[in-house]
Amino acid sequence: YICSHRAINNNLTGYIMEGVERYKVRLLPHNPKWEEEFSVVKKEIEHCWAKNILDIQHVGSTAIRSIWAKPILDVAVRLKSIGQLDIKALTDRGYEYCGARNESKTYHLFVLRSVSQLSLRHIHCYDKSEREFDMLVGFRNYLNEHSEIALKYQEIKMRLAEQMPDDRVSYTKAKEEFIKSIFDKL
């Protein structure tokens, strides 16, 4: 999927996330300040979409304590109605709207990039009926509750990042089997 190009004009001040170049893989040790940035982003989203929000969660590897992650904040937002998604509210704040990401149009994506095109934040928006929201939250919770499994996930990520530093798509695809094995437990 290709997002429309609209870089924000900032010098990264105020951002804890260091970001990653498009299509690249770069992992950093877990940073507890990532949760602080999530709190800021959550308030920003609540301000934009208050009446349409059911839940906002910090997901992805930056939400899993103690493991290395790509320094990109992943936020999952469950909406009362995806049809009432106010795209302009986030694009006015510099986010790129990347459109519906599934055939049923129950999942939409926004990306915040720096002027130098580093991916800083991914805002994943789900209709209330979309099960993927629950799977992402469940995955995060499971790995935070099972540190030995989280470390196995980290090992896989680090090996793949070393093998595919310039191919984020293949890196993500190569993690699918492990991720599905956790989804099957939820």
C-alpha atoms as a PDB file:
ATOM      1  CA  TYR A   1       0.000   0.000   0.000  1.00  0.00           C
ATOM      2  CA  ILE A   2       1.231   3.460  -0.821  1.00  0.00           C
ATOM      3  CA  CYS A   3       0.276   6.456   1.267  1.00  0.00           C
ATOM      4  CA  SER A   4      -0.321   9.866  -0.169  1.00  0.00           C
ATOM      5  CA  HIS A   5       2.758  11.997   0.410  1.00  0.00           C
ATOM      6  CA  ARG A   6       2.405  14.849   2.848  1.00  0.00           C
ATOM      7  CA  ALA A   7       5.345  15.416   5.155  1.00  0.00           C
ATOM      8  CA  ILE A   8       4.947  17.462   8.274  1.00  0.00           C
ATOM      9  CA  ASN A   9       7.146  20.437   8.833  1.00  0.00           C
ATOM     10  CA  ASN A  10       8.868  19.788  12.132  1.00  0.00           C
ATOM     11  CA  ASN A  11      12.302  19.363  13.534  1.00  0.00           C
ATOM     12  CA  LEU A  12      11.284  16.400  15.700  1.00  0.00           C
ATOM     13  CA  THR A  13      11.122  18.455  18.879  1.00  0.00           C
ATOM     14  CA  GLY A  14       8.457  17.084  21.141  1.00  0.00           C
ATOM     15  CA  TYR A  15       8.739  13.605  19.633  1.00  0.00           C
ATOM     16  CA  ILE A  16      10.176  10.800  21.698  1.00  0.00           C
ATOM     17  CA  MET A  17       9.962   8.353  18.808  1.00  0.00           C
ATOM     18  CA  GLU A  18      13.097   8.496  16.726  1.00  0.00           C
ATOM     19  CA  GLY A  19      11.361   7.130  13.664  1.00  0.00           C
ATOM     20  CA  VAL A  20      12.488   4.827  10.891  1.00  0.00           C
ATOM     21  CA  GLU A  21      13.079   5.458   7.193  1.00  0.00           C
ATOM     22  CA  ARG A  22      10.435   4.148   4.799  1.00  0.00           C
ATOM     23  CA  TYR A  23      10.744   0.416   4.146  1.00  0.00           C
ATOM     24  CA  LYS A  24      13.743   0.119   6.502  1.00  0.00           C
ATOM     25  CA  VAL A  25      14.042  -1.919   9.688  1.00  0.00           C
ATOM     26  CA  ARG A  26      15.817  -0.451  12.699  1.00  0.00           C
ATOM     27  CA  LEU A  27      15.365  -1.769  16.227  1.00  0.00           C
ATOM     28  CA  LEU A  28      16.172   0.027  19.471  1.00  0.00           C
ATOM     29  CA  PRO A  29      16.044  -1.113  23.101  1.00  0.00           C
ATOM     30  CA  HIS A  30      12.727  -0.531  24.838  1.00  0.00           C
ATOM     31  CA  ASN A  31      12.327   3.051  26.041  1.00  0.00           C
ATOM     32  CA  PRO A  32       9.823   3.647  28.885  1.00  0.00           C
ATOM     33  CA  LYS A  33       9.278   7.176  27.513  1.00  0.00           C
ATOM     34  CA  TRP A  34       7.403   5.648  24.582  1.00  0.00           C
ATOM     35  CA  GLU A  35       4.437   5.330  26.934  1.00  0.00           C
ATOM     36  CA  GLU A  36       4.660   9.081  27.585  1.00  0.00           C
ATOM     37  CA  GLU A  37       4.402   9.800  23.876  1.00  0.00           C
ATOM     38  CA  PHE A  38       1.415   7.457  23.670  1.00  0.00           C
ATOM     39  CA  SER A  39      -0.305   9.523  26.386  1.00  0.00           C
ATOM     40  CA  VAL A  40       0.245  12.695  24.354  1.00  0.00           C
ATOM     41  CA  VAL A  41      -1.036  11.087  21.147  1.00  0.00           C
ATOM     42  CA  LYS A  42      -4.049   9.611  22.950  1.00  0.00           C
ATOM     43  CA  LYS A  43      -5.059  13.087  24.134  1.00  0.00           C
ATOM     44  CA  GLU A  44      -4.568  14.461  20.627  1.00  0.00           C
ATOM     45  CA  ILE A  45      -6.831  11.754  19.148  1.00  0.00           C
ATOM     46  CA  GLU A  46      -9.429  12.235  21.894  1.00  0.00           C
ATOM     47  CA  HIS A  47      -9.469  15.936  21.049  1.00  0.00           C
ATOM     48  CA  CYS A  48     -10.007  15.181  17.342  1.00  0.00           C
ATOM     49  CA  TRP A  49     -12.576  12.395  17.561  1.00  0.00           C
ATOM     50  CA  ALA A  50     -14.019  12.485  21.091  1.00  0.00           C
ATOM     51  CA  LYS A  51     -17.620  11.568  20.232  1.00  0.00           C
ATOM     52  CA  ASN A  52     -16.655   8.686  17.945  1.00  0.00           C
ATOM     53  CA  ILE A  53     -14.093   6.879  20.163  1.00  0.00           C
ATOM     54  CA  LEU A  54     -14.741   3.655  22.023  1.00  0.00           C
ATOM     55  CA  ASP A  55     -11.129   2.844  22.965  1.00  0.00           C
ATOM     56  CA  ILE A  56      -7.524   3.899  22.293  1.00  0.00           C
ATOM     57  CA  GLN A  57      -4.629   1.501  22.944  1.00  0.00           C
ATOM     58  CA  HIS A  58      -0.847   1.574  22.616  1.00  0.00           C
ATOM     59  CA  VAL A  59      -0.001  -1.531  20.549  1.00  0.00           C
ATOM     60  CA  GLY A  60       2.941  -2.944  18.632  1.00  0.00           C
ATOM     61  CA  SER A  61       6.385  -3.694  19.972  1.00  0.00           C
ATOM     62  CA  THR A  62       6.869  -0.270  21.571  1.00  0.00           C
ATOM     63  CA  ALA A  63       4.036  -1.291  23.940  1.00  0.00           C
ATOM     64  CA  ILE A  64       5.773  -4.520  24.964  1.00  0.00           C
ATOM     65  CA  ARG A  65       7.992  -3.941  27.966  1.00  0.00           C
ATOM     66  CA  SER A  66      11.651  -4.866  27.739  1.00  0.00           C
ATOM     67  CA  ILE A  67      11.914  -5.870  24.071  1.00  0.00           C
ATOM     68  CA  TRP A  68      13.603  -4.083  21.222  1.00  0.00           C
ATOM     69  CA  ALA A  69      11.303  -2.350  18.750  1.00  0.00           C
ATOM     70  CA  LYS A  70      11.187  -0.124  15.715  1.00  0.00           C
ATOM     71  CA  PRO A  71      10.882   3.381  17.219  1.00  0.00           C
ATOM     72  CA  ILE A  72       7.480   4.012  15.605  1.00  0.00           C
ATOM     73  CA  LEU A  73       4.474   4.523  17.872  1.00  0.00           C
ATOM     74  CA  ASP A  74       1.540   2.252  16.964  1.00  0.00           C
ATOM     75  CA  VAL A  75      -1.841   3.372  18.254  1.00  0.00           C
ATOM     76  CA  ALA A  76      -5.055   1.395  17.748  1.00  0.00           C
ATOM     77  CA  VAL A  77      -8.311   3.345  17.867  1.00  0.00           C
ATOM     78  CA  ARG A  78     -11.694   1.601  18.059  1.00  0.00           C
ATOM     79  CA  LEU A  79     -14.421   3.842  16.697  1.00  0.00           C
ATOM     80  CA  LYS A  80     -18.175   3.734  17.168  1.00  0.00           C
ATOM     81  CA  SER A  81     -18.506   4.193  13.406  1.00  0.00           C
ATOM     82  CA  ILE A  82     -15.747   4.005  10.821  1.00  0.00           C
ATOM     83  CA  GLY A  83     -18.176   5.798   8.512  1.00  0.00           C
ATOM     84  CA  GLN A  84     -17.926   8.831  10.793  1.00  0.00           C
ATOM     85  CA  LEU A  85     -14.096   8.859  10.637  1.00  0.00           C
ATOM     86  CA  ASP A  86     -13.016  12.517  10.508  1.00  0.00           C
ATOM     87  CA  ILE A  87     -10.015  12.234   8.209  1.00  0.00           C
ATOM     88  CA  LYS A  88      -9.406  15.982   8.068  1.00  0.00           C
ATOM     89  CA  ALA A  89      -8.944  16.221  11.846  1.00  0.00           C
ATOM     90  CA  LEU A  90      -5.688  14.248  11.612  1.00  0.00           C
ATOM     91  CA  THR A  91      -4.519  15.378   8.178  1.00  0.00           C
ATOM     92  CA  ASP A  92      -4.747  18.962   9.453  1.00  0.00           C
ATOM     93  CA  ARG A  93      -2.268  17.885  12.152  1.00  0.00           C
ATOM     94  CA  GLY A  94       0.213  16.614   9.555  1.00  0.00           C
ATOM     95  CA  TYR A  95      -0.769  12.947   9.362  1.00  0.00           C
ATOM     96  CA  GLU A  96      -0.943  11.221   5.980  1.00  0.00           C
ATOM     97  CA  TYR A  97      -4.184   9.385   5.358  1.00  0.00           C
ATOM     98  CA  CYS A  98      -3.319   6.009   3.829  1.00  0.00           C
ATOM     99  CA  GLY A  99      -6.903   4.888   3.247  1.00  0.00           C
ATOM    100  CA  ALA A 100      -8.805   1.717   4.002  1.00  0.00           C
ATOM    101  CA  ARG A 101      -6.477  -1.210   4.557  1.00  0.00           C
ATOM    102  CA  ASN A 102      -8.931  -4.084   4.095  1.00  0.00           C
ATOM    103  CA  GLU A 103     -11.694  -4.976   1.648  1.00  0.00           C
ATOM    104  CA  SER A 104     -14.498  -4.385   4.140  1.00  0.00           C
ATOM    105  CA  LYS A 105     -13.126  -0.887   4.834  1.00  0.00           C
ATOM    106  CA  THR A 106     -13.298  -1.476   8.604  1.00  0.00           C
ATOM    107  CA  TYR A 107      -9.615  -0.566   9.093  1.00  0.00           C
ATOM    108  CA  HIS A 108      -7.974   2.728   8.053  1.00  0.00           C
ATOM    109  CA  LEU A 109      -4.411   3.957   8.572  1.00  0.00           C
ATOM    110  CA  PHE A 110      -2.787   7.331   9.228  1.00  0.00           C
ATOM    111  CA  VAL A 111       0.994   7.877   9.329  1.00  0.00           C
ATOM    112  CA  LEU A 112       2.927  10.797  10.776  1.00  0.00           C
ATOM    113  CA  ARG A 113       6.279  11.374   9.101  1.00  0.00           C
ATOM    114  CA  SER A 114       9.046  13.846   9.706  1.00  0.00           C
ATOM    115  CA  VAL A 115      10.264  16.214   7.008  1.00  0.00           C
ATOM    116  CA  SER A 116      13.026  13.699   6.291  1.00  0.00           C
ATOM    117  CA  GLN A 117      10.311  11.043   5.808  1.00  0.00           C
ATOM    118  CA  LEU A 118      10.992   9.058   8.992  1.00  0.00           C
ATOM    119  CA  SER A 119       7.883   7.185  10.088  1.00  0.00           C
ATOM    120  CA  LEU A 120       7.086   8.391  13.615  1.00  0.00           C
ATOM    121  CA  ARG A 121       3.525   7.275  14.330  1.00  0.00           C
ATOM    122  CA  HIS A 122       0.988   4.861  12.867  1.00  0.00           C
ATOM    123  CA  ILE A 123      -2.647   5.442  13.852  1.00  0.00           C
ATOM    124  CA  HIS A 124      -4.677   2.299  13.122  1.00  0.00           C
ATOM    125  CA  CYS A 125      -8.430   3.055  13.090  1.00  0.00           C
ATOM    126  CA  TYR A 126     -10.951   0.235  13.458  1.00  0.00           C
ATOM    127  CA  ASP A 127     -14.698   0.019  13.282  1.00  0.00           C
ATOM    128  CA  LYS A 128     -16.278  -1.369  16.471  1.00  0.00           C
ATOM    129  CA  SER A 129     -16.877  -4.701  14.701  1.00  0.00           C
ATOM    130  CA  GLU A 130     -13.261  -5.178  13.537  1.00  0.00           C
ATOM    131  CA  ARG A 131     -11.650  -8.056  15.475  1.00  0.00           C
ATOM    132  CA  GLU A 132      -8.075  -7.046  14.607  1.00  0.00           C
ATOM    133  CA  PHE A 133      -8.242  -4.359  17.319  1.00  0.00           C
ATOM    134  CA  ASP A 134      -8.804  -7.064  19.957  1.00  0.00           C
ATOM    135  CA  MET A 135      -6.031  -9.220  18.503  1.00  0.00           C
ATOM    136  CA  LEU A 136      -3.468  -6.394  18.669  1.00  0.00           C
ATOM    137  CA  VAL A 137      -4.362  -5.587  22.275  1.00  0.00           C
ATOM    138  CA  GLY A 138      -4.398  -9.282  23.190  1.00  0.00           C
ATOM    139  CA  PHE A 139      -0.979  -9.818  21.563  1.00  0.00           C
ATOM    140  CA  ARG A 140       0.496  -6.928  23.546  1.00  0.00           C
ATOM    141  CA  ASN A 141      -1.043  -8.160  26.793  1.00  0.00           C
ATOM    142  CA  TYR A 142       0.056 -11.751  26.231  1.00  0.00           C
ATOM    143  CA  LEU A 143       3.688 -10.802  25.592  1.00  0.00           C
ATOM    144  CA  ASN A 144       3.750  -8.412  28.555  1.00  0.00           C
ATOM    145  CA  GLU A 145       2.445 -11.240  30.759  1.00  0.00           C
ATOM    146  CA  HIS A 146       4.845 -13.877  29.319  1.00  0.00           C
ATOM    147  CA  SER A 147       8.335 -12.362  29.271  1.00  0.00           C
ATOM    148  CA  GLU A 148       9.978 -15.586  28.022  1.00  0.00           C
ATOM    149  CA  ILE A 149       7.709 -15.553  24.941  1.00  0.00           C
ATOM    150  CA  ALA A 150       8.388 -11.832  24.473  1.00  0.00           C
ATOM    151  CA  LEU A 151      12.127 -12.575  24.443  1.00  0.00           C
ATOM    152  CA  LYS A 152      11.583 -15.246  21.759  1.00  0.00           C
ATOM    153  CA  TYR A 153       9.730 -12.639  19.719  1.00  0.00           C
ATOM    154  CA  GLN A 154      12.618 -10.217  20.212  1.00  0.00           C
ATOM    155  CA  GLU A 155      15.104 -12.861  19.015  1.00  0.00           C
ATOM    156  CA  ILE A 156      13.039 -13.415  15.857  1.00  0.00           C
ATOM    157  CA  LYS A 157      12.787  -9.668  15.242  1.00  0.00           C
ATOM    158  CA  MET A 158      16.514  -9.096  15.712  1.00  0.00           C
ATOM    159  CA  ARG A 159      17.470 -11.985  13.423  1.00  0.00           C
ATOM    160  CA  LEU A 160      15.071 -10.778  10.731  1.00  0.00           C
ATOM    161  CA  ALA A 161      16.192  -7.159  11.093  1.00  0.00           C
ATOM    162  CA  GLU A 162      19.771  -8.275  10.523  1.00  0.00           C
ATOM    163  CA  GLN A 163      18.743 -10.313   7.460  1.00  0.00           C
ATOM    164  CA  MET A 164      16.385  -7.704   5.971  1.00  0.00           C
ATOM    165  CA  PRO A 165      17.419  -4.208   7.115  1.00  0.00           C
ATOM    166  CA  ASP A 166      16.129  -2.594   3.907  1.00  0.00           C
ATOM    167  CA  ASP A 167      12.910  -4.564   3.452  1.00  0.00           C
ATOM    168  CA  ARG A 168      10.283  -3.816   6.097  1.00  0.00           C
ATOM    169  CA  VAL A 169       7.568  -5.565   4.076  1.00  0.00           C
ATOM    170  CA  SER A 170       9.442  -8.907   4.047  1.00  0.00           C
ATOM    171  CA  TYR A 171      10.480  -8.403   7.673  1.00  0.00           C
ATOM    172  CA  THR A 172       6.835  -7.978   8.690  1.00  0.00           C
ATOM    173  CA  LYS A 173       5.718 -10.959   6.602  1.00  0.00           C
ATOM    174  CA  ALA A 174       8.422 -13.168   8.132  1.00  0.00           C
ATOM    175  CA  LYS A 175       7.046 -12.437  11.644  1.00  0.00           C
ATOM    176  CA  GLU A 176       3.504 -13.530  10.719  1.00  0.00           C
ATOM    177  CA  GLU A 177       3.871 -17.182  11.756  1.00  0.00           C
ATOM    178  CA  PHE A 178       4.962 -16.226  15.277  1.00  0.00           C
ATOM    179  CA  ILE A 179       2.271 -13.562  15.590  1.00  0.00           C
ATOM    180  CA  LYS A 180      -0.414 -15.985  14.389  1.00  0.00           C
ATOM    181  CA  SER A 181       0.761 -18.535  16.991  1.00  0.00           C
ATOM    182  CA  ILE A 182       0.020 -15.956  19.700  1.00  0.00           C
ATOM    183  CA  PHE A 183      -3.295 -14.927  18.105  1.00  0.00           C
ATOM    184  CA  ASP A 184      -4.308 -18.601  18.229  1.00  0.00           C
ATOM    185  CA  LYS A 185      -3.892 -18.506  22.028  1.00  0.00           C
ATOM    186  CA  LEU A 186      -6.169 -15.499  22.464  1.00  0.00           C
END
